[in-house]
CSV table of C-alpha atoms in Angstrom, one decimal:
chain,number,residue,atom,x,y,z
A,1,MET,CA,14.9,6.2,16.9
A,2,THR,CA,15.0,6.5,13.1
A,3,ALA,CA,16.2,2.9,12.8
A,4,LEU,CA,13.3,1.7,14.9
A,5,ILE,CA,10.8,3.6,12.7
A,6,VAL,CA,12.3,2.0,9.6
A,7,VAL,CA,12.1,-1.4,11.1
A,8,LEU,CA,8.5,-0.9,12.2
A,9,ALA,CA,7.5,0.3,8.7
A,10,LEU,CA,9.3,-2.5,6.9
A,11,LEU,CA,7.6,-5.0,9.3
A,12,ALA,CA,4.3,-3.5,8.5
A,13,ALA,CA,5.0,-3.9,4.8
A,14,LEU,CA,6.1,-7.5,5.3
A,15,SER,CA,3.0,-8.3,7.3
A,16,ASN,CA,0.7,-6.8,4.7
A,17,ALA,CA,2.4,-8.6,1.9
A,18,SER,CA,2.3,-11.9,3.7
A,19,ALA,CA,-1.4,-11.3,4.5
A,20,SER,CA,-2.2,-10.8,0.8
A,21,VAL,CA,-0.2,-13.9,-0.3
A,22,PHE,CA,-1.7,-16.1,2.4
A,23,GLN,CA,-5.3,-15.0,1.8
A,24,ARG,CA,-4.8,-15.4,-2.0
A,25,ARG,CA,-3.4,-18.9,-1.3
A,26,ALA,CA,-6.6,-19.8,0.6
A,27,ALA,CA,-9.0,-18.3,-1.9
A,28,ALA,CA,-7.2,-19.9,-4.9
A,29,ALA,CA,-7.8,-23.3,-3.3
A,30,GLU,CA,-11.6,-22.8,-3.1
A,31,PRO,CA,-13.9,-23.6,-6.0
A,32,ALA,CA,-16.0,-20.9,-7.7
A,33,ASP,CA,-19.4,-20.7,-5.9
A,34,GLY,CA,-21.2,-18.4,-8.3
A,35,ASP,CA,-21.8,-14.7,-8.2
A,36,GLY,CA,-24.0,-12.7,-5.9
A,37,ALA,CA,-24.2,-12.3,-2.2
A,38,ARG,CA,-25.0,-15.9,-1.3
A,39,GLY,CA,-22.0,-17.2,-3.2
A,40,ALA,CA,-19.8,-14.6,-1.5
A,41,LEU,CA,-21.1,-15.6,1.9
A,42,ARG,CA,-20.6,-19.3,1.3
A,43,LEU,CA,-17.0,-18.6,0.1
A,44,PHE,CA,-16.3,-16.4,3.2
A,45,ALA,CA,-17.7,-19.1,5.5
A,46,ARG,CA,-15.3,-21.7,4.0
A,47,LEU,CA,-12.4,-19.3,4.1
A,48,LEU,CA,-12.9,-18.8,7.8
A,49,ARG,CA,-11.9,-22.5,8.3
A,50,ARG,CA,-8.8,-22.1,6.2
A,51,PRO,CA,-5.6,-21.7,8.3
A,52,TYR,CA,-3.9,-19.6,5.5
A,53,TRP,CA,-6.8,-17.2,5.5
A,54,LEU,CA,-7.0,-16.8,9.2
A,55,ALA,CA,-3.2,-16.3,9.3
A,56,GLY,CA,-3.6,-13.6,6.7
A,57,ALA,CA,-6.3,-11.8,8.8
A,58,LEU,CA,-4.0,-11.8,11.8
A,59,LEU,CA,-1.2,-10.4,9.7
A,60,LEU,CA,-3.4,-7.6,8.4
A,61,LEU,CA,-4.2,-6.7,12.0
A,62,ALA,CA,-0.5,-6.8,12.9
A,63,SER,CA,0.3,-4.6,9.8
A,64,THR,CA,-2.1,-1.9,11.0
A,65,VAL,CA,-0.6,-1.9,14.5
A,66,LEU,CA,2.9,-1.7,13.2
A,67,GLN,CA,2.1,1.1,10.8
A,68,ALA,CA,0.4,3.0,13.6
A,69,ALA,CA,3.4,2.5,15.8
A,70,ALA,CA,5.7,3.8,13.0
A,71,LEU,CA,3.6,6.8,12.3
A,72,ALA,CA,3.3,7.6,16.0
A,73,GLU,CA,7.1,8.2,16.1
A,74,GLY,CA,8.1,8.8,12.5
A,75,SER,CA,7.2,11.3,9.8
A,76,LEU,CA,4.6,10.5,7.2
A,77,SER,CA,7.1,11.3,4.5
A,78,LEU,CA,9.4,8.5,5.8
A,79,VAL,CA,6.9,5.8,6.8
A,80,GLN,CA,4.7,5.7,3.7
A,81,PRO,CA,7.4,5.5,1.1
A,82,LEU,CA,8.9,2.6,3.1
A,83,LEU,CA,5.6,0.8,2.7
A,84,THR,CA,6.3,0.5,-1.1
A,85,ALA,CA,8.6,-2.3,0.0
A,86,GLU,CA,5.4,-4.4,0.2
A,87,LEU,CA,5.8,-5.1,-3.5
A,88,LEU,CA,9.2,-6.7,-2.8
A,89,PHE,CA,8.0,-8.7,0.1
A,90,THR,CA,4.9,-9.9,-1.9
A,91,LEU,CA,7.3,-11.3,-4.5
A,92,ALA,CA,9.6,-12.9,-1.9
A,93,VAL,CA,6.8,-14.5,0.2
A,94,GLY,CA,4.7,-15.4,-2.8
A,95,SER,CA,7.6,-17.2,-4.4
A,96,VAL,CA,7.9,-19.4,-1.3
A,97,VAL,CA,4.2,-20.0,-0.8
A,98,PHE,CA,3.3,-20.7,-4.5
A,99,GLY,CA,6.6,-22.3,-5.3
A,100,HIS,CA,7.3,-20.2,-8.4
A,101,ARG,CA,10.8,-18.8,-8.7
A,102,PRO,CA,11.2,-15.3,-10.0
A,103,ASP,CA,13.0,-15.0,-13.4
A,104,ARG,CA,15.8,-12.6,-14.3
A,105,ARG,CA,13.5,-9.9,-15.5
A,106,THR,CA,11.6,-10.0,-12.2
A,107,TRP,CA,14.9,-9.7,-10.2
A,108,LEU,CA,15.9,-6.7,-12.2
A,109,ALA,CA,12.6,-5.0,-11.4
A,110,PHE,CA,13.0,-6.0,-7.8
A,111,THR,CA,16.5,-4.5,-7.7
A,112,ALA,CA,15.3,-1.2,-9.4
A,113,LEU,CA,12.5,-0.7,-6.9
A,114,ALA,CA,14.7,-1.4,-3.9
A,115,ALA,CA,17.5,0.8,-5.1
A,116,GLY,CA,15.1,3.6,-6.0
A,117,LEU,CA,13.5,3.5,-2.6
A,118,ALA,CA,16.9,3.6,-0.8
A,119,LEU,CA,18.2,6.4,-3.1
A,120,PHE,CA,15.1,8.6,-2.6
A,121,LEU,CA,14.9,8.2,1.2
A,122,GLY,CA,18.7,8.4,1.6
A,123,THR,CA,18.9,11.7,-0.3
A,124,ALA,CA,15.6,13.2,0.7
A,125,ALA,CA,16.2,12.6,4.5
A,126,PRO,CA,12.5,13.1,5.5
A,127,SER,CA,12.1,14.7,8.9
A,128,GLY,CA,9.0,15.7,10.9
A,129,ALA,CA,8.2,18.6,13.3
A,130,ARG,CA,4.7,17.9,14.6
A,131,THR,CA,2.6,14.9,15.6
A,132,THR,CA,-0.8,16.6,15.1
A,133,ALA,CA,-2.1,19.3,12.7
A,134,SER,CA,-4.3,22.3,13.2
A,135,PRO,CA,-7.9,22.2,12.1
A,136,GLY,CA,-7.2,24.9,9.5
A,137,ARG,CA,-4.5,22.7,7.9
A,138,TRP,CA,-6.8,19.7,7.9
A,139,LEU,CA,-9.6,21.6,6.3
A,140,LEU,CA,-7.4,22.9,3.5
A,141,ALA,CA,-5.6,19.6,2.9
A,142,GLY,CA,-8.8,17.6,3.1
A,143,ALA,CA,-10.6,19.9,0.6
A,144,VAL,CA,-7.7,19.7,-1.8
A,145,ALA,CA,-7.4,15.9,-1.5
A,146,ALA,CA,-11.1,15.4,-1.9
A,147,GLY,CA,-11.2,17.6,-5.0
A,148,VAL,CA,-8.3,15.6,-6.5
A,149,VAL,CA,-9.9,12.3,-5.8
A,150,ALA,CA,-13.3,13.5,-7.2
A,151,GLY,CA,-11.6,14.9,-10.3
A,152,LEU,CA,-9.7,11.7,-11.0
A,153,VAL,CA,-12.8,9.6,-10.6
A,154,LEU,CA,-14.8,11.8,-12.9
A,155,VAL,CA,-12.1,11.7,-15.6
A,156,ALA,CA,-11.8,7.9,-15.1
A,157,ARG,CA,-15.5,7.5,-16.0
A,158,THR,CA,-14.8,8.9,-19.5
A,159,VAL,CA,-12.1,6.3,-20.4
A,160,ARG,CA,-11.7,2.5,-20.3
A,161,GLY,CA,-8.9,0.0,-19.9
A,162,ALA,CA,-5.4,1.0,-18.8
A,163,PRO,CA,-6.1,4.7,-18.5
A,164,ARG,CA,-9.1,4.1,-16.2
A,165,ALA,CA,-7.1,1.7,-14.1
A,166,ALA,CA,-4.3,4.2,-13.7
A,167,LEU,CA,-6.6,7.1,-12.8
A,168,LEU,CA,-8.5,5.0,-10.2
A,169,GLY,CA,-5.2,3.7,-8.9
A,170,LEU,CA,-4.0,7.2,-8.4
A,171,ALA,CA,-7.3,8.2,-6.7
A,172,SER,CA,-6.9,5.2,-4.4
A,173,ALA,CA,-3.3,6.1,-3.7
A,174,VAL,CA,-4.3,9.7,-2.6
A,175,SER,CA,-7.0,8.2,-0.4
A,176,PHE,CA,-4.6,5.7,1.2
A,177,ALA,CA,-2.1,8.5,1.9
A,178,CYS,CA,-4.9,10.5,3.5
A,179,THR,CA,-5.8,7.4,5.6
A,180,ALA,CA,-2.2,7.2,6.8
A,181,ALA,CA,-2.2,11.0,7.6
A,182,LEU,CA,-5.4,10.6,9.6
A,183,LEU,CA,-3.9,7.6,11.4
A,184,LYS,CA,-0.9,9.6,12.4
A,185,GLU,CA,-3.3,12.3,13.7
A,186,VAL,CA,-5.1,9.7,15.8
A,187,MET,CA,-1.8,8.4,17.2
A,188,GLY,CA,-0.7,12.0,18.0
A,189,ARG,CA,-3.8,12.7,20.0
A,190,LEU,CA,-3.4,9.6,22.3
A,191,SER,CA,-1.3,11.9,24.5
A,192,GLN,CA,-4.7,13.5,25.5
A,193,GLY,CA,-5.8,10.2,26.9
A,194,VAL,CA,-7.1,7.1,25.2
A,195,GLY,CA,-10.6,7.8,26.4
A,196,ALA,CA,-10.7,11.2,24.8
A,197,VAL,CA,-9.8,10.1,21.2
A,198,PRO,CA,-13.1,8.3,20.4
A,199,ALA,CA,-15.0,11.5,21.1
A,200,GLN,CA,-13.1,13.3,18.4
A,201,TRP,CA,-13.4,13.2,14.6
A,202,PRO,CA,-10.1,11.7,13.4
A,203,PRO,CA,-10.8,8.0,14.1
A,204,TYR,CA,-14.0,8.1,12.1
A,205,ALA,CA,-12.4,10.1,9.3
A,206,THR,CA,-9.7,7.5,9.2
A,207,VAL,CA,-12.2,4.6,8.8
A,208,ALA,CA,-14.1,6.6,6.1
A,209,ALA,CA,-11.0,7.4,4.1
A,210,GLY,CA,-9.8,3.8,4.4
A,211,LEU,CA,-13.1,2.5,3.0
A,212,VAL,CA,-13.0,5.0,0.1
A,213,ALA,CA,-9.4,4.0,-0.7
A,214,PHE,CA,-10.4,0.3,-0.6
A,215,ALA,CA,-13.4,0.8,-2.9
A,216,LEU,CA,-11.3,2.8,-5.4
A,217,LEU,CA,-8.6,0.1,-5.3
A,218,GLN,CA,-11.1,-2.6,-6.2
A,219,GLY,CA,-12.4,-0.4,-9.1
A,220,SER,CA,-8.8,0.1,-10.3
A,221,LEU,CA,-8.1,-3.7,-10.3
A,222,ARG,CA,-11.3,-4.4,-12.2
A,223,ALA,CA,-10.7,-1.7,-14.8
A,224,GLY,CA,-7.3,-2.9,-16.1
A,225,THR,CA,-4.2,-4.9,-15.5
A,226,LEU,CA,-1.8,-4.6,-12.5
A,227,ALA,CA,0.8,-3.1,-14.8
A,228,ALA,CA,-1.6,-0.2,-15.4
A,229,SER,CA,-2.6,0.5,-11.8
A,230,GLN,CA,0.5,-0.5,-9.8
A,231,PRO,CA,2.8,2.4,-10.7
A,232,ALA,CA,0.1,4.9,-9.9
A,233,LEU,CA,-0.6,3.2,-6.6
A,234,THR,CA,3.0,2.9,-5.6
A,235,LEU,CA,4.2,6.4,-6.6
A,236,GLY,CA,0.9,8.1,-5.8
A,237,ASP,CA,0.8,7.0,-2.2
A,238,ALA,CA,4.5,7.8,-1.5
A,239,LEU,CA,4.5,11.3,-3.2
A,240,THR,CA,1.1,12.3,-1.8
A,241,SER,CA,2.3,11.3,1.7
A,242,VAL,CA,5.3,13.5,1.3
A,243,ALA,CA,3.0,16.4,0.3
A,244,LEU,CA,0.6,15.8,3.1
A,245,GLY,CA,3.5,15.5,5.6
A,246,TRP,CA,4.6,19.0,4.5
A,247,ALA,CA,1.1,20.5,4.4
A,248,LEU,CA,-0.2,19.0,7.7
A,249,PHE,CA,2.7,18.2,10.0
A,250,GLN,CA,5.4,20.7,8.8
A,251,GLU,CA,7.6,17.9,7.6
A,252,HIS,CA,10.3,18.5,5.0
A,253,ILE,CA,12.7,16.8,2.7
A,254,VAL,CA,16.1,18.1,1.6
A,255,LEU,CA,16.0,19.6,-1.9
A,256,GLY,CA,18.6,21.7,-3.7
A,257,VAL,CA,21.2,19.7,-5.5
A,258,ARG,CA,19.7,16.5,-4.0
A,259,ILE,CA,16.6,16.8,-6.2
A,260,VAL,CA,18.5,15.1,-9.0
A,261,PRO,CA,19.2,11.8,-7.1
A,262,GLU,CA,15.7,12.1,-5.6
A,263,LEU,CA,14.1,12.2,-9.1
A,264,ILE,CA,16.3,9.3,-10.1
A,265,GLY,CA,15.1,7.4,-7.1
A,266,VAL,CA,11.4,8.1,-7.9
A,267,THR,CA,12.0,7.0,-11.5
A,268,LEU,CA,13.6,3.8,-10.4
A,269,ILE,CA,10.6,3.1,-8.1
A,270,GLY,CA,8.2,3.7,-11.0
A,271,LEU,CA,10.2,1.5,-13.4
A,272,GLY,CA,10.6,-1.2,-10.8
A,273,SER,CA,6.8,-1.3,-10.0
A,274,VAL,CA,6.0,-1.5,-13.7
A,275,GLY,CA,8.6,-4.2,-14.2
A,276,LEU,CA,7.2,-6.3,-11.3
A,277,ALA,CA,3.6,-5.9,-12.6
A,278,ARG,CA,4.6,-7.0,-16.1
A,279,ALA,CA,7.2,-9.7,-15.3
A,280,PRO,CA,6.2,-13.2,-16.6
A,281,SER,CA,6.9,-14.8,-13.2
A,282,VAL,CA,4.3,-12.6,-11.4
A,283,SER,CA,1.6,-12.7,-14.1
A,284,GLY,CA,-0.8,-15.3,-15.2
A,285,ALA,CA,-0.8,-18.3,-12.9
A,286,TRP,CA,2.0,-17.1,-10.6
A,287,ASP,CA,-0.3,-16.9,-7.6
A,288,ALA,CA,-1.9,-20.3,-8.3
A,289,PRO,CA,-1.0,-23.2,-6.0
A,290,ARG,CA,1.3,-25.8,-7.4
A,291,ARG,CA,-0.4,-28.9,-8.9
A,292,PRO,CA,0.2,-32.3,-7.2
A,293,GLU,CA,2.7,-33.4,-9.9
A,294,GLU,CA,4.6,-30.1,-9.3
A,295,GLU,CA,4.7,-30.9,-5.6
A,296,ALA,CA,6.0,-34.4,-6.4
A,297,ASP,CA,8.8,-32.9,-8.5
A,298,VAL,CA,9.9,-30.7,-5.6
A,299,ARG,CA,10.1,-33.6,-3.3
């Protein structure tokens, strides 16, 4: 069963990464149409006719379904850290779609992130005990998470540039982790009957948390570079998910002497995400389509 959960989570990460690359490929091919609502609507109308964009939309849907399936059977503290593999898949798929090969520095960062993820999950051995949480646990965890997000946003308003991007990225990560926890709660309640779930609060809280996470992510990306926001996003989501899994679903990870390799794994994940965000082959025009003369060279 654990192998199936890992496969589902990795497929969700692959689907989400592919969706981002495909939709970026479609958007990059469209000319600028001015700012404002009208320009955005015209761009959206054109994107709806782009096969790459439509494929990306279908992959986003597939990613959500796969993540939900993984969370239905697996612990939050296992599934969410596995989703950090999205960074690796984005690099791999993007290299094919945009035709830009990663350089040595990028491959080193790639290896560090993959090794860190494997080391952390292998030594922590996350395991779960429950599929749903009590109202009291949700109230306490929700209040703490909301307070953390609000505090990060307030502090972010006092700074600019990289610090602001990092703070908003961390706030977004906490919100994404909460969204995943709520999604797991929804999946756990399906045993009560599919018709009973829409009458309960978790589905609507899941949507609300997801919208907050998305809005904070956009703010983080506008505030600074990917190198500033990505480590907070990557590590924040994974570590918050481990904490929420413990607080809500009575999940646990092995500590004791294993805490040393676990910390090494977390450090490698952080270094890898920073390296990927700063690597020359994934900055600048990495995600721009190849020019016609470049296509001719490939042929």
